[in-house]
Amino acid sequence: MPIVSISLNDEILSELDKLQSSMGFSGRSEAIRAGIRAFVSEEKQKADLAGNIHAILLVVHNDQFDHVVSGITHNFEDLITTHLHSKIEKEKCMELFLIDGDAEKVSTMTRDFQTNKNMDTVKLVAF
């Protein structure tokens, strides 16, 4: 099996170690492989979306990045039927978007949040 090196900050490494322990993985590599498999599977499901879809997009971020969320949101106003913003703890905020529109454009919106390093969690549920 090829070896791939990655760099992780202390916070992510700590979270990885907690997951490894709580989920019973034999090592960090096994936990990382499971995470990558889940990510690949999720991306394949999104790639299969076509036509007009309904979806829920959940985004969690630090409140200092509200302006980043607003910037992305303005680019996709035609998709968003409902947007809820909630403070969930200390400096963390949760955005919940109810979306109705073209699957490709929904995927682009999701990708814009996912590729922004300031977002903690981005999860799309489409139906």
Tab-separated table of N, CA and C in Angstrom:
chain	number	residue	atom	x	y	z
A	1	MET	N	0.856	-1.170	0.000
A	1	MET	CA	0.000	0.000	0.000
A	1	MET	C	0.905	1.237	0.000
A	2	PRO	N	0.655	2.210	-0.901
A	2	PRO	CA	1.483	3.421	-0.926
A	2	PRO	C	1.334	4.231	0.359
A	3	ILE	N	2.379	4.930	0.730
A	3	ILE	CA	2.363	5.799	1.908
A	3	ILE	C	2.195	7.232	1.432
A	4	VAL	N	1.239	7.937	2.061
A	4	VAL	CA	0.974	9.336	1.748
A	4	VAL	C	1.131	10.127	3.035
A	5	SER	N	1.939	11.153	3.016
A	5	SER	CA	2.138	11.996	4.199
A	5	SER	C	1.166	13.162	4.165
A	6	ILE	N	0.621	13.508	5.338
A	6	ILE	CA	-0.249	14.680	5.450
A	6	ILE	C	0.169	15.483	6.668
A	7	SER	N	-0.154	16.758	6.636
A	7	SER	CA	0.106	17.632	7.782
A	7	SER	C	-1.226	17.970	8.443
A	8	LEU	N	-1.284	17.844	9.756
A	8	LEU	CA	-2.491	18.156	10.520
A	8	LEU	C	-2.129	19.109	11.652
A	9	ASN	N	-3.026	20.071	11.916
A	9	ASN	CA	-2.762	20.925	13.072
A	9	ASN	C	-3.110	20.153	14.351
A	10	ASP	N	-2.720	20.685	15.489
A	10	ASP	CA	-2.890	19.982	16.764
A	10	ASP	C	-4.358	19.671	17.066
A	11	GLU	N	-5.246	20.593	16.714
A	11	GLU	CA	-6.674	20.396	16.989
A	11	GLU	C	-7.231	19.216	16.193
A	12	ILE	N	-6.917	19.156	14.909
A	12	ILE	CA	-7.414	18.056	14.077
A	12	ILE	C	-6.790	16.735	14.504
A	13	LEU	N	-5.516	16.751	14.840
A	13	LEU	CA	-4.848	15.533	15.294
A	13	LEU	C	-5.492	15.014	16.579
A	14	SER	N	-5.815	15.917	17.492
A	14	SER	CA	-6.479	15.526	18.733
A	14	SER	C	-7.848	14.901	18.446
A	15	GLU	N	-8.600	15.523	17.525
A	15	GLU	CA	-9.915	14.986	17.152
A	15	GLU	C	-9.770	13.612	16.493
A	16	LEU	N	-8.763	13.461	15.657
A	16	LEU	CA	-8.501	12.171	15.004
A	16	LEU	C	-8.216	11.100	16.046
A	17	ASP	N	-7.394	11.425	17.025
A	17	ASP	CA	-7.063	10.455	18.082
A	17	ASP	C	-8.297	10.078	18.894
A	18	LYS	N	-9.190	11.045	19.157
A	18	LYS	CA	-10.424	10.749	19.882
A	18	LYS	C	-11.303	9.801	19.070
A	19	LEU	N	-11.426	10.086	17.754
A	19	LEU	CA	-12.229	9.219	16.892
A	19	LEU	C	-11.635	7.812	16.821
A	20	GLN	N	-10.327	7.745	16.705
A	20	GLN	CA	-9.658	6.448	16.630
A	20	GLN	C	-10.008	5.623	17.860
A	21	SER	N	-9.927	6.247	19.009
A	21	SER	CA	-10.199	5.547	20.264
A	21	SER	C	-11.682	5.187	20.406
A	22	SER	N	-12.559	6.167	20.189
A	22	SER	CA	-13.986	5.935	20.430
A	22	SER	C	-14.612	4.993	19.405
A	23	MET	N	-14.079	4.961	18.189
A	23	MET	CA	-14.654	4.114	17.149
A	23	MET	C	-13.917	2.789	16.998
A	24	GLY	N	-12.844	2.607	17.745
A	24	GLY	CA	-12.145	1.329	17.753
A	24	GLY	C	-11.223	1.066	16.577
A	25	PHE	N	-10.760	2.124	15.919
A	25	PHE	CA	-9.792	1.928	14.837
A	25	PHE	C	-8.464	1.503	15.431
A	26	SER	N	-7.745	0.651	14.720
A	26	SER	CA	-6.472	0.143	15.238
A	26	SER	C	-5.350	1.175	15.151
A	27	GLY	N	-5.529	2.205	14.320
A	27	GLY	CA	-4.502	3.242	14.195
A	27	GLY	C	-5.045	4.448	13.455
A	28	ARG	N	-4.240	5.491	13.415
A	28	ARG	CA	-4.637	6.720	12.727
A	28	ARG	C	-4.892	6.480	11.244
A	29	SER	N	-4.052	5.676	10.617
A	29	SER	CA	-4.208	5.424	9.178
A	29	SER	C	-5.561	4.801	8.870
A	30	GLU	N	-5.976	3.848	9.701
A	30	GLU	CA	-7.268	3.202	9.482
A	30	GLU	C	-8.400	4.226	9.612
A	31	ALA	N	-8.312	5.107	10.601
A	31	ALA	CA	-9.335	6.139	10.793
A	31	ALA	C	-9.354	7.108	9.611
A	32	ILE	N	-8.191	7.495	9.130
A	32	ILE	CA	-8.110	8.411	7.988
A	32	ILE	C	-8.663	7.742	6.734
A	33	ARG	N	-8.344	6.477	6.513
A	33	ARG	CA	-8.883	5.768	5.344
A	33	ARG	C	-10.411	5.717	5.400
A	34	ALA	N	-10.973	5.457	6.581
A	34	ALA	CA	-12.436	5.417	6.730
A	34	ALA	C	-13.042	6.782	6.408
A	35	GLY	N	-12.396	7.839	6.873
A	35	GLY	CA	-12.877	9.191	6.577
A	35	GLY	C	-12.832	9.500	5.091
A	36	ILE	N	-11.778	9.092	4.438
A	36	ILE	CA	-11.645	9.328	2.994
A	36	ILE	C	-12.690	8.522	2.229
A	37	ARG	N	-12.927	7.277	2.641
A	37	ARG	CA	-13.956	6.470	1.980
A	37	ARG	C	-15.329	7.141	2.102
A	38	ALA	N	-15.644	7.656	3.280
A	38	ALA	CA	-16.927	8.333	3.488
A	38	ALA	C	-17.025	9.587	2.618
A	39	PHE	N	-15.941	10.333	2.528
A	39	PHE	CA	-15.907	11.552	1.717
A	39	PHE	C	-16.091	11.213	0.233
A	40	VAL	N	-15.410	10.192	-0.236
A	40	VAL	CA	-15.517	9.780	-1.636
A	40	VAL	C	-16.952	9.329	-1.940
A	41	SER	N	-17.538	8.549	-1.057
A	41	SER	CA	-18.903	8.071	-1.245
A	41	SER	C	-19.885	9.238	-1.306
A	42	GLU	N	-19.721	10.200	-0.419
A	42	GLU	CA	-20.587	11.382	-0.391
A	42	GLU	C	-20.462	12.187	-1.683
A	43	GLU	N	-19.242	12.343	-2.165
A	43	GLU	CA	-19.018	13.096	-3.402
A	43	GLU	C	-19.605	12.366	-4.611
A	44	LYS	N	-19.532	11.036	-4.615
A	44	LYS	CA	-20.127	10.265	-5.713
A	44	LYS	C	-21.644	10.454	-5.732
A	45	GLN	N	-22.261	10.462	-4.556
A	45	GLN	CA	-23.710	10.672	-4.476
A	45	GLN	C	-24.075	12.046	-5.031
A	46	LYS	N	-23.299	13.062	-4.679
A	46	LYS	CA	-23.571	14.412	-5.182
A	46	LYS	C	-23.383	14.477	-6.692
A	47	ALA	N	-22.421	13.756	-7.214
A	47	ALA	CA	-22.157	13.764	-8.653
A	47	ALA	C	-23.329	13.154	-9.426
A	48	ASP	N	-24.086	12.285	-8.783
A	48	ASP	CA	-25.225	11.642	-9.432
A	48	ASP	C	-26.479	12.512	-9.440
A	49	LEU	N	-26.457	13.630	-8.722
A	49	LEU	CA	-27.620	14.515	-8.681
A	49	LEU	C	-27.788	15.205	-10.027
A	50	ALA	N	-29.031	15.314	-10.470
A	50	ALA	CA	-29.293	15.961	-11.747
A	50	ALA	C	-30.668	16.608	-11.708
A	51	GLY	N	-30.835	17.615	-12.567
A	51	GLY	CA	-32.133	18.273	-12.680
A	51	GLY	C	-32.410	19.195	-11.509
A	52	ASN	N	-33.680	19.438	-11.282
A	52	ASN	CA	-34.103	20.299	-10.180
A	52	ASN	C	-34.185	19.463	-8.902
A	53	ILE	N	-33.529	19.900	-7.856
A	53	ILE	CA	-33.527	19.140	-6.599
A	53	ILE	C	-33.925	20.037	-5.432
A	54	HIS	N	-34.293	19.400	-4.348
A	54	HIS	CA	-34.525	20.053	-3.066
A	54	HIS	C	-33.404	19.576	-2.150
A	55	ALA	N	-32.888	20.474	-1.318
A	55	ALA	CA	-31.769	20.084	-0.469
A	55	ALA	C	-31.734	20.928	0.794
A	56	ILE	N	-31.008	20.409	1.753
A	56	ILE	CA	-30.699	21.127	2.983
A	56	ILE	C	-29.178	21.215	3.054
A	57	LEU	N	-28.676	22.406	3.268
A	57	LEU	CA	-27.232	22.609	3.415
A	57	LEU	C	-26.985	23.165	4.809
A	58	LEU	N	-26.147	22.473	5.567
A	58	LEU	CA	-25.784	22.874	6.927
A	58	LEU	C	-24.340	23.334	6.927
A	59	VAL	N	-24.097	24.510	7.484
A	59	VAL	CA	-22.744	25.062	7.551
A	59	VAL	C	-22.501	25.540	8.984
A	60	VAL	N	-21.381	25.119	9.573
A	60	VAL	CA	-20.981	25.589	10.903
A	60	VAL	C	-19.661	26.321	10.747
A	61	HIS	N	-19.560	27.486	11.411
A	61	HIS	CA	-18.370	28.322	11.277
A	61	HIS	C	-18.213	29.211	12.504
A	62	ASN	N	-17.050	29.807	12.631
A	62	ASN	CA	-16.791	30.781	13.678
A	62	ASN	C	-17.487	32.079	13.286
A	63	ASP	N	-18.068	32.794	14.257
A	63	ASP	CA	-18.847	33.991	13.925
A	63	ASP	C	-18.025	35.099	13.264
A	64	GLN	N	-16.723	35.048	13.391
A	64	GLN	CA	-15.901	36.062	12.729
A	64	GLN	C	-15.913	35.908	11.214
A	65	PHE	N	-16.468	34.791	10.722
A	65	PHE	CA	-16.530	34.555	9.278
A	65	PHE	C	-17.937	34.717	8.712
A	66	ASP	N	-18.812	35.419	9.440
A	66	ASP	CA	-20.158	35.698	8.934
A	66	ASP	C	-20.104	36.375	7.571
A	67	HIS	N	-19.147	37.266	7.384
A	67	HIS	CA	-19.030	37.985	6.112
A	67	HIS	C	-18.698	37.036	4.954
A	68	VAL	N	-17.951	35.980	5.229
A	68	VAL	CA	-17.629	34.995	4.190
A	68	VAL	C	-18.904	34.257	3.787
A	69	VAL	N	-19.693	33.856	4.785
A	69	VAL	CA	-20.962	33.166	4.514
A	69	VAL	C	-21.876	34.080	3.694
A	70	SER	N	-21.957	35.337	4.076
A	70	SER	CA	-22.800	36.296	3.333
A	70	SER	C	-22.350	36.420	1.890
A	71	GLY	N	-21.051	36.484	1.678
A	71	GLY	CA	-20.519	36.599	0.324
A	71	GLY	C	-20.906	35.419	-0.543
A	72	ILE	N	-20.766	34.218	0.001
A	72	ILE	CA	-21.130	33.019	-0.766
A	72	ILE	C	-22.641	32.987	-0.977
A	73	THR	N	-23.392	33.287	0.069
A	73	THR	CA	-24.852	33.245	0.011
A	73	THR	C	-25.409	34.162	-1.076
A	74	HIS	N	-24.853	35.354	-1.203
A	74	HIS	CA	-25.350	36.305	-2.201
A	74	HIS	C	-25.213	35.776	-3.624
A	75	ASN	N	-24.239	34.916	-3.852
A	75	ASN	CA	-24.056	34.344	-5.191
A	75	ASN	C	-25.119	33.306	-5.545
A	76	PHE	N	-25.879	32.847	-4.540
A	76	PHE	CA	-26.831	31.756	-4.776
A	76	PHE	C	-28.231	32.081	-4.239
A	77	GLU	N	-28.570	33.362	-4.195
A	77	GLU	CA	-29.863	33.778	-3.655
A	77	GLU	C	-31.042	33.140	-4.380
A	78	ASP	N	-30.876	32.855	-5.670
A	78	ASP	CA	-31.957	32.265	-6.450
A	78	ASP	C	-32.252	30.816	-6.040
A	79	LEU	N	-31.319	30.159	-5.370
A	79	LEU	CA	-31.520	28.772	-4.915
A	79	LEU	C	-32.150	28.702	-3.528
A	80	ILE	N	-31.868	29.690	-2.700
A	80	ILE	CA	-32.202	29.632	-1.269
A	80	ILE	C	-33.642	30.049	-1.031
A	81	THR	N	-34.438	29.102	-0.495
A	81	THR	CA	-35.820	29.438	-0.155
A	81	THR	C	-35.937	29.875	1.304
A	82	THR	N	-35.074	29.336	2.155
A	82	THR	CA	-35.055	29.698	3.571
A	82	THR	C	-33.618	29.656	4.073
A	83	HIS	N	-33.254	30.636	4.877
A	83	HIS	CA	-31.920	30.674	5.482
A	83	HIS	C	-32.095	30.983	6.962
A	84	LEU	N	-31.650	30.064	7.801
A	84	LEU	CA	-31.684	30.257	9.252
A	84	LEU	C	-30.261	30.378	9.773
A	85	HIS	N	-30.029	31.368	10.621
A	85	HIS	CA	-28.720	31.575	11.246
A	85	HIS	C	-28.929	31.449	12.744
A	86	SER	N	-28.076	30.664	13.397
A	86	SER	CA	-28.217	30.472	14.834
A	86	SER	C	-26.858	30.415	15.503
A	87	LYS	N	-26.740	31.089	16.627
A	87	LYS	CA	-25.538	31.000	17.458
A	87	LYS	C	-25.674	29.707	18.246
A	88	ILE	N	-24.699	28.803	18.135
A	88	ILE	CA	-24.856	27.502	18.795
A	88	ILE	C	-24.009	27.344	20.053
A	89	GLU	N	-22.899	28.033	20.133
A	89	GLU	CA	-22.088	28.018	21.354
A	89	GLU	C	-20.991	29.060	21.215
A	90	LYS	N	-20.714	29.736	22.276
A	90	LYS	CA	-19.673	30.764	22.291
A	90	LYS	C	-19.586	31.494	20.962
A	91	GLU	N	-18.528	31.252	20.191
A	91	GLU	CA	-18.326	31.965	18.930
A	91	GLU	C	-18.774	31.175	17.706
A	92	LYS	N	-19.416	30.031	17.888
A	92	LYS	CA	-19.828	29.187	16.756
A	92	LYS	C	-21.236	29.542	16.279
A	93	CYS	N	-21.389	29.552	14.954
A	93	CYS	CA	-22.677	29.800	14.325
A	93	CYS	C	-23.028	28.639	13.409
A	94	MET	N	-24.339	28.432	13.253
A	94	MET	CA	-24.833	27.415	12.340
A	94	MET	C	-25.750	28.092	11.340
A	95	GLU	N	-25.528	27.769	10.071
A	95	GLU	CA	-26.383	28.254	8.993
A	95	GLU	C	-27.127	27.048	8.445
A	96	LEU	N	-28.419	27.200	8.254
A	96	LEU	CA	-29.223	26.152	7.652
A	96	LEU	C	-29.907	26.752	6.429
A	97	PHE	N	-29.616	26.180	5.266
A	97	PHE	CA	-30.190	26.664	4.022
A	97	PHE	C	-31.147	25.611	3.467
A	98	LEU	N	-32.373	26.009	3.159
A	98	LEU	CA	-33.287	25.160	2.407
A	98	LEU	C	-33.159	25.627	0.966
A	99	ILE	N	-32.855	24.676	0.081
A	99	ILE	CA	-32.482	25.006	-1.287
A	99	ILE	C	-33.402	24.289	-2.265
A	100	ASP	N	-33.732	24.989	-3.330
A	100	ASP	CA	-34.525	24.417	-4.405
A	100	ASP	C	-33.950	24.936	-5.713
A	101	GLY	N	-33.436	24.019	-6.564
A	101	GLY	CA	-32.894	24.486	-7.823
A	101	GLY	C	-32.061	23.450	-8.547
A	102	ASP	N	-31.334	23.929	-9.537
A	102	ASP	CA	-30.513	23.079	-10.386
A	102	ASP	C	-29.420	22.367	-9.588
A	103	ALA	N	-29.317	21.059	-9.773
A	103	ALA	CA	-28.369	20.239	-9.017
A	103	ALA	C	-26.933	20.710	-9.196
A	104	GLU	N	-26.579	21.098	-10.398
A	104	GLU	CA	-25.204	21.554	-10.648
A	104	GLU	C	-24.894	22.835	-9.865
A	105	LYS	N	-25.870	23.735	-9.821
A	105	LYS	CA	-25.667	24.985	-9.086
A	105	LYS	C	-25.637	24.729	-7.565
A	106	VAL	N	-26.458	23.785	-7.095
A	106	VAL	CA	-26.431	23.399	-5.676
A	106	VAL	C	-25.063	22.820	-5.333
A	107	SER	N	-24.524	21.991	-6.221
A	107	SER	CA	-23.196	21.417	-6.007
A	107	SER	C	-22.126	22.499	-5.961
A	108	THR	N	-22.251	23.499	-6.805
A	108	THR	CA	-21.286	24.604	-6.811
A	108	THR	C	-21.352	25.375	-5.498
A	109	MET	N	-22.559	25.649	-5.017
A	109	MET	CA	-22.713	26.356	-3.742
A	109	MET	C	-22.079	25.551	-2.608
A	110	THR	N	-22.373	24.252	-2.594
A	110	THR	CA	-21.812	23.378	-1.554
A	110	THR	C	-20.292	23.386	-1.621
A	111	ARG	N	-19.751	23.268	-2.820
A	111	ARG	CA	-18.297	23.250	-3.005
A	111	ARG	C	-17.669	24.566	-2.552
A	112	ASP	N	-18.344	25.690	-2.811
A	112	ASP	CA	-17.815	26.981	-2.374
A	112	ASP	C	-17.652	27.030	-0.853
A	113	PHE	N	-18.597	26.438	-0.129
A	113	PHE	CA	-18.467	26.376	1.334
A	113	PHE	C	-17.402	25.346	1.737
A	114	GLN	N	-17.415	24.183	1.104
A	114	GLN	CA	-16.478	23.112	1.478
A	114	GLN	C	-15.023	23.514	1.267
A	115	THR	N	-14.756	24.244	0.227
A	115	THR	CA	-13.368	24.595	-0.089
A	115	THR	C	-12.890	25.834	0.654
A	116	ASN	N	-13.775	26.457	1.416
A	116	ASN	CA	-13.377	27.614	2.209
A	116	ASN	C	-12.855	27.124	3.552
A	117	LYS	N	-11.595	27.368	3.821
A	117	LYS	CA	-10.947	26.837	5.030
A	117	LYS	C	-11.532	27.398	6.330
A	118	ASN	N	-12.362	28.436	6.239
A	118	ASN	CA	-12.949	29.035	7.435
A	118	ASN	C	-14.222	28.334	7.901
A	119	MET	N	-14.710	27.378	7.126
A	119	MET	CA	-15.915	26.653	7.502
A	119	MET	C	-15.516	25.387	8.261
A	120	ASP	N	-16.178	25.137	9.392
A	120	ASP	CA	-15.862	23.964	10.208
A	120	ASP	C	-16.586	22.710	9.696
A	121	THR	N	-17.850	22.866	9.342
A	121	THR	CA	-18.655	21.748	8.892
A	121	THR	C	-19.519	22.187	7.734
A	122	VAL	N	-19.591	21.360	6.713
A	122	VAL	CA	-20.480	21.616	5.571
A	122	VAL	C	-21.107	20.270	5.219
A	123	LYS	N	-22.432	20.210	5.250
A	123	LYS	CA	-23.114	18.942	4.976
A	123	LYS	C	-24.326	19.200	4.107
A	124	LEU	N	-24.407	18.504	2.988
A	124	LEU	CA	-25.534	18.611	2.068
A	124	LEU	C	-26.369	17.337	2.143
A	125	VAL	N	-27.668	17.532	2.268
A	125	VAL	CA	-28.621	16.422	2.186
A	125	VAL	C	-29.571	16.792	1.059
A	126	ALA	N	-29.549	16.005	-0.009
A	126	ALA	CA	-30.378	16.303	-1.181
A	126	ALA	C	-31.444	15.230	-1.364
A	127	PHE	N	-32.585	15.664	-1.892
A	127	PHE	CA	-33.682	14.731	-2.156
A	127	PHE	C	-34.527	15.236	-3.300
